[in-house]
PDB file of C-alpha atoms in Angstrom:
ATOM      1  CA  UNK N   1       2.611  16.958  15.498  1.00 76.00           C
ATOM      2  CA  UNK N   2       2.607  14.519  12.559  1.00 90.00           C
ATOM      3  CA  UNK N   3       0.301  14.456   9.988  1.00 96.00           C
ATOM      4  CA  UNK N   4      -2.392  11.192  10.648  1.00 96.00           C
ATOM      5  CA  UNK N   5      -4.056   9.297   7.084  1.00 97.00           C
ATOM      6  CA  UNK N   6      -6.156   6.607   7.524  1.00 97.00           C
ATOM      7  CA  UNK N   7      -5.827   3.552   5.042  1.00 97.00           C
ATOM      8  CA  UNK N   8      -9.441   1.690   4.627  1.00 94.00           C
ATOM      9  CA  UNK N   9     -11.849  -0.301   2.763  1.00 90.00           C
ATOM     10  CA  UNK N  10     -14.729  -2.847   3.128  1.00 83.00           C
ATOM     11  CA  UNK N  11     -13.196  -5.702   2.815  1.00 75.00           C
ATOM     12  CA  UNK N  12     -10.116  -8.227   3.048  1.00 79.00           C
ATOM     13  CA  UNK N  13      -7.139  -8.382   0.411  1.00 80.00           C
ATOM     14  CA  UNK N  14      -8.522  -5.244  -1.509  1.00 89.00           C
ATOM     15  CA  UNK N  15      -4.765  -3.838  -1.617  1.00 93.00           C
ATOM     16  CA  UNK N  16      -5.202  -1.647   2.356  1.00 95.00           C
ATOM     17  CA  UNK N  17      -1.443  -2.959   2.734  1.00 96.00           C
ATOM     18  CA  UNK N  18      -0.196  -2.509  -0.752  1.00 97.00           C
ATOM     19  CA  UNK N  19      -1.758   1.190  -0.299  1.00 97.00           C
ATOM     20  CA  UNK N  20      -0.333   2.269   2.651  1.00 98.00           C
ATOM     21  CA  UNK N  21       3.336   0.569   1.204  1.00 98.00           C
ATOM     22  CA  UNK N  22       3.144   2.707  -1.799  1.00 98.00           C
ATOM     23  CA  UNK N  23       2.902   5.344   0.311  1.00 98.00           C
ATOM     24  CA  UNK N  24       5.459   4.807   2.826  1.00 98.00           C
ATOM     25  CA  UNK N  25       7.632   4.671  -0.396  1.00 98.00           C
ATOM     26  CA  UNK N  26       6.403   7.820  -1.978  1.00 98.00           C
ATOM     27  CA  UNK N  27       6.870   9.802   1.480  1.00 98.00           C
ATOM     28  CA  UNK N  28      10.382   8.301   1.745  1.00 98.00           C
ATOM     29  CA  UNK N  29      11.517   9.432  -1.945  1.00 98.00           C
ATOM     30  CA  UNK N  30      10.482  12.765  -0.485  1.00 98.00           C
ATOM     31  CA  UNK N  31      12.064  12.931   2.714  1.00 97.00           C
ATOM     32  CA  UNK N  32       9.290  12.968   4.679  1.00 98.00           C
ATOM     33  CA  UNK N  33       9.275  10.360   7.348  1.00 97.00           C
ATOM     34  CA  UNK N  34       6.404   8.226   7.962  1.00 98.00           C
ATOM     35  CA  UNK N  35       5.333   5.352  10.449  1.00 98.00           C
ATOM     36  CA  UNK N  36       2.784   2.631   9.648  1.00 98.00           C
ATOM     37  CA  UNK N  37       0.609   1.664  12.138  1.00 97.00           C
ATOM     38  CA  UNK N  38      -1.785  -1.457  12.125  1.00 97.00           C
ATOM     39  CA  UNK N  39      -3.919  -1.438  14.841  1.00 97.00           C
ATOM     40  CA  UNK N  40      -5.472  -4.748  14.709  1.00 97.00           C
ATOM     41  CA  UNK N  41      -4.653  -7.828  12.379  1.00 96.00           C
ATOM     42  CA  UNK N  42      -6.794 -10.643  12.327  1.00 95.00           C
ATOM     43  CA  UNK N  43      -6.004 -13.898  10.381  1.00 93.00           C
ATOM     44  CA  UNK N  44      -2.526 -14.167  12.028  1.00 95.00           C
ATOM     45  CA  UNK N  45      -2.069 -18.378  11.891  1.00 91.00           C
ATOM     46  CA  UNK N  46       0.817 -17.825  13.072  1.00 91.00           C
ATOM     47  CA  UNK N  47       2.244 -14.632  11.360  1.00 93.00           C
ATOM     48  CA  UNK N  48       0.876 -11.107  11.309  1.00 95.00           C
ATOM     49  CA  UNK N  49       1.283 -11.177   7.662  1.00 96.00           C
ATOM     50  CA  UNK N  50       0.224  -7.968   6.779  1.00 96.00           C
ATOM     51  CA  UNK N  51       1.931  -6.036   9.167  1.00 97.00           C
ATOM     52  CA  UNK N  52       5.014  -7.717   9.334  1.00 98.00           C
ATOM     53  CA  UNK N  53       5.148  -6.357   5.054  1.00 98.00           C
ATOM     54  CA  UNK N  54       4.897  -3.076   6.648  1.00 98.00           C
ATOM     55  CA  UNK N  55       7.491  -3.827   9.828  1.00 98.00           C
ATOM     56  CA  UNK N  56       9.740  -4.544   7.052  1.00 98.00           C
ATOM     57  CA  UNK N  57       9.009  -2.161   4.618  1.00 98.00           C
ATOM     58  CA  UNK N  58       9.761   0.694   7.052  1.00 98.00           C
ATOM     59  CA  UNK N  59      13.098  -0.761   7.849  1.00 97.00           C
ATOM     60  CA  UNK N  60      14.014  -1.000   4.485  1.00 97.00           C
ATOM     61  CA  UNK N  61      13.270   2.648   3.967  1.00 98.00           C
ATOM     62  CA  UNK N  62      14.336   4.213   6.871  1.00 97.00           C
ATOM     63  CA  UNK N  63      16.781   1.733   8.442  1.00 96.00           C
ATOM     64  CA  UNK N  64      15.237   1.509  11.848  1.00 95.00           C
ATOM     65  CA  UNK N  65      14.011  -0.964  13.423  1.00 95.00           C
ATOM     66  CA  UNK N  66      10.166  -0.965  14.954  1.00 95.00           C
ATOM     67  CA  UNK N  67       8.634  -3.688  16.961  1.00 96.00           C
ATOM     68  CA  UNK N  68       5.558  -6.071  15.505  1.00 96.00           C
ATOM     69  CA  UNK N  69       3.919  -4.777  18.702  1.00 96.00           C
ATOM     70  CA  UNK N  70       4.967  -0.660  17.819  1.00 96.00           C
ATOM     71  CA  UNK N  71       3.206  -1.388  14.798  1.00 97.00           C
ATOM     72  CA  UNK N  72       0.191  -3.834  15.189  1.00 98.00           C
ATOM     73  CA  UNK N  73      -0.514  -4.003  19.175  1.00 97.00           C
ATOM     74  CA  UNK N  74      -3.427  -6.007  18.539  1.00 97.00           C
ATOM     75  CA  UNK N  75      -3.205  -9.799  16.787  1.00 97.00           C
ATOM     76  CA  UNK N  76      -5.667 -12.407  16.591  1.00 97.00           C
ATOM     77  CA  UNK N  77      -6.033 -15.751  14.862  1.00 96.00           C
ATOM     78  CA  UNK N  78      -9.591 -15.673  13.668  1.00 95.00           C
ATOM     79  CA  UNK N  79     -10.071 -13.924  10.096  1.00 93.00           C
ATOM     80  CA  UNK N  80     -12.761 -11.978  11.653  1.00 93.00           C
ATOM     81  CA  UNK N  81     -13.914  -8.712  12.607  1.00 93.00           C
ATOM     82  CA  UNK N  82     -11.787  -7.797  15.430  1.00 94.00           C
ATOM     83  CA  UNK N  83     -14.774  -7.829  18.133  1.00 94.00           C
ATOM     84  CA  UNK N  84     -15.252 -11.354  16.766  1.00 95.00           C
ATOM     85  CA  UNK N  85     -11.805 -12.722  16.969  1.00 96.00           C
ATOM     86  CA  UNK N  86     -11.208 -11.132  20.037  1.00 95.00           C
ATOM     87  CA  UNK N  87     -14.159 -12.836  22.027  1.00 94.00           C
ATOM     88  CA  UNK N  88     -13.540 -16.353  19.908  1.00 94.00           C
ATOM     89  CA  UNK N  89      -9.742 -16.235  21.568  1.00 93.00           C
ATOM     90  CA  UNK N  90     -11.385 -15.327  24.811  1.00 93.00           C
ATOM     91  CA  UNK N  91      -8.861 -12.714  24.708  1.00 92.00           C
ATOM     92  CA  UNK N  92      -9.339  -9.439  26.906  1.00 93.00           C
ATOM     93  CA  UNK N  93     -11.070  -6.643  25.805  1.00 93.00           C
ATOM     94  CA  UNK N  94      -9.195  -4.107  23.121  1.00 96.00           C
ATOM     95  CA  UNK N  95      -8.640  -1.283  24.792  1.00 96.00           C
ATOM     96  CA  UNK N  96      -8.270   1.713  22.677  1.00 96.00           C
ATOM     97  CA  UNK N  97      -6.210   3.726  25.058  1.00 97.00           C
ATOM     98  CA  UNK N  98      -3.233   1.255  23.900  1.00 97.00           C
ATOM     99  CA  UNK N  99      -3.832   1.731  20.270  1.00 97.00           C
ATOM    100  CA  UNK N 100      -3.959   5.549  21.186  1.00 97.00           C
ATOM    101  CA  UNK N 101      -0.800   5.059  22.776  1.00 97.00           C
ATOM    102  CA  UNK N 102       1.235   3.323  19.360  1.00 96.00           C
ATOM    103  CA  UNK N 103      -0.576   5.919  17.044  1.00 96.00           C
ATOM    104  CA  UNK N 104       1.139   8.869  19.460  1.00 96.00           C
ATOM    105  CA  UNK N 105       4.510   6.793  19.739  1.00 95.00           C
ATOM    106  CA  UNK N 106       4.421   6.569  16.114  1.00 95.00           C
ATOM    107  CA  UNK N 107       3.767  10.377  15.830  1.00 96.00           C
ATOM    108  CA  UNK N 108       7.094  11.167  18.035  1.00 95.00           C
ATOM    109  CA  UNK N 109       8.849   9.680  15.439  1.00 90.00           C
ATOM    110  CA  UNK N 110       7.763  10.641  12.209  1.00 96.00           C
ATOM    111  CA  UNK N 111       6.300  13.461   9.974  1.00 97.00           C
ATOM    112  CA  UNK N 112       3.297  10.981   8.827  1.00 98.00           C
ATOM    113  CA  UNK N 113       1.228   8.427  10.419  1.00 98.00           C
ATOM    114  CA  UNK N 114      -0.266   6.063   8.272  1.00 98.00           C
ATOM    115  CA  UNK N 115      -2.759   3.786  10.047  1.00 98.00           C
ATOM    116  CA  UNK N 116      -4.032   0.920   7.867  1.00 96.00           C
TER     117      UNK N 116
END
């Protein structure tokens, strides 16, 4: 079973992507293989920004390719708490079971999950 960090903070653009790049570079330089995992990204207008960085990122290192969806199942427009965005878009519920389900994809597939 891989190895699960968490990535977090309080707030927007306080470097939660830059972090979890850095490390996806430092596990890489050591062999180890890790998978990023976003579960939710808000503020996508139109592009998941943040997690496309990390979509590409892991390519670059490991020269596979992984879906935005593998990645960040969860996308919505409003820069808001998720909860928020999700009942501005009048978008169904988030169900956890299908973020459950990327982080344990991921987890296959690598030594390391980092979820952001």
């Amino acid at each position: 079973m891989a190895k699960t960090f968490f990535i977090t903070a309080t707030a927007t653009d306080v470097g939660k992507t830059y972090t979890t790049i850095r490390l996806l570079r430092a596990f890489a330089k050591r062999g180890v293989k890790a998978v990023p995992i976003k579960p939710i990204e808000t503020g996508v207008d139109p592009v998941a920004l943040d997690a496309t960085k990390l979509q590409k990122e892991f390519e670059n290192l490991y020269g596979e390719k992984r879906t935005l969806e593998a990645i960040c199942p969860y996308r919505f427009v409003l820069p808001a708490a998720p909860y928020i965005s999700q009942r501005y878009e009048k978008a169904p519920d988030i169900d956890l079971s299908i973020i459950d389900d990327a982080v344990q994809q991921a987890a296959q597939k690598a030594d390391v999950v980092l979820i952001e």
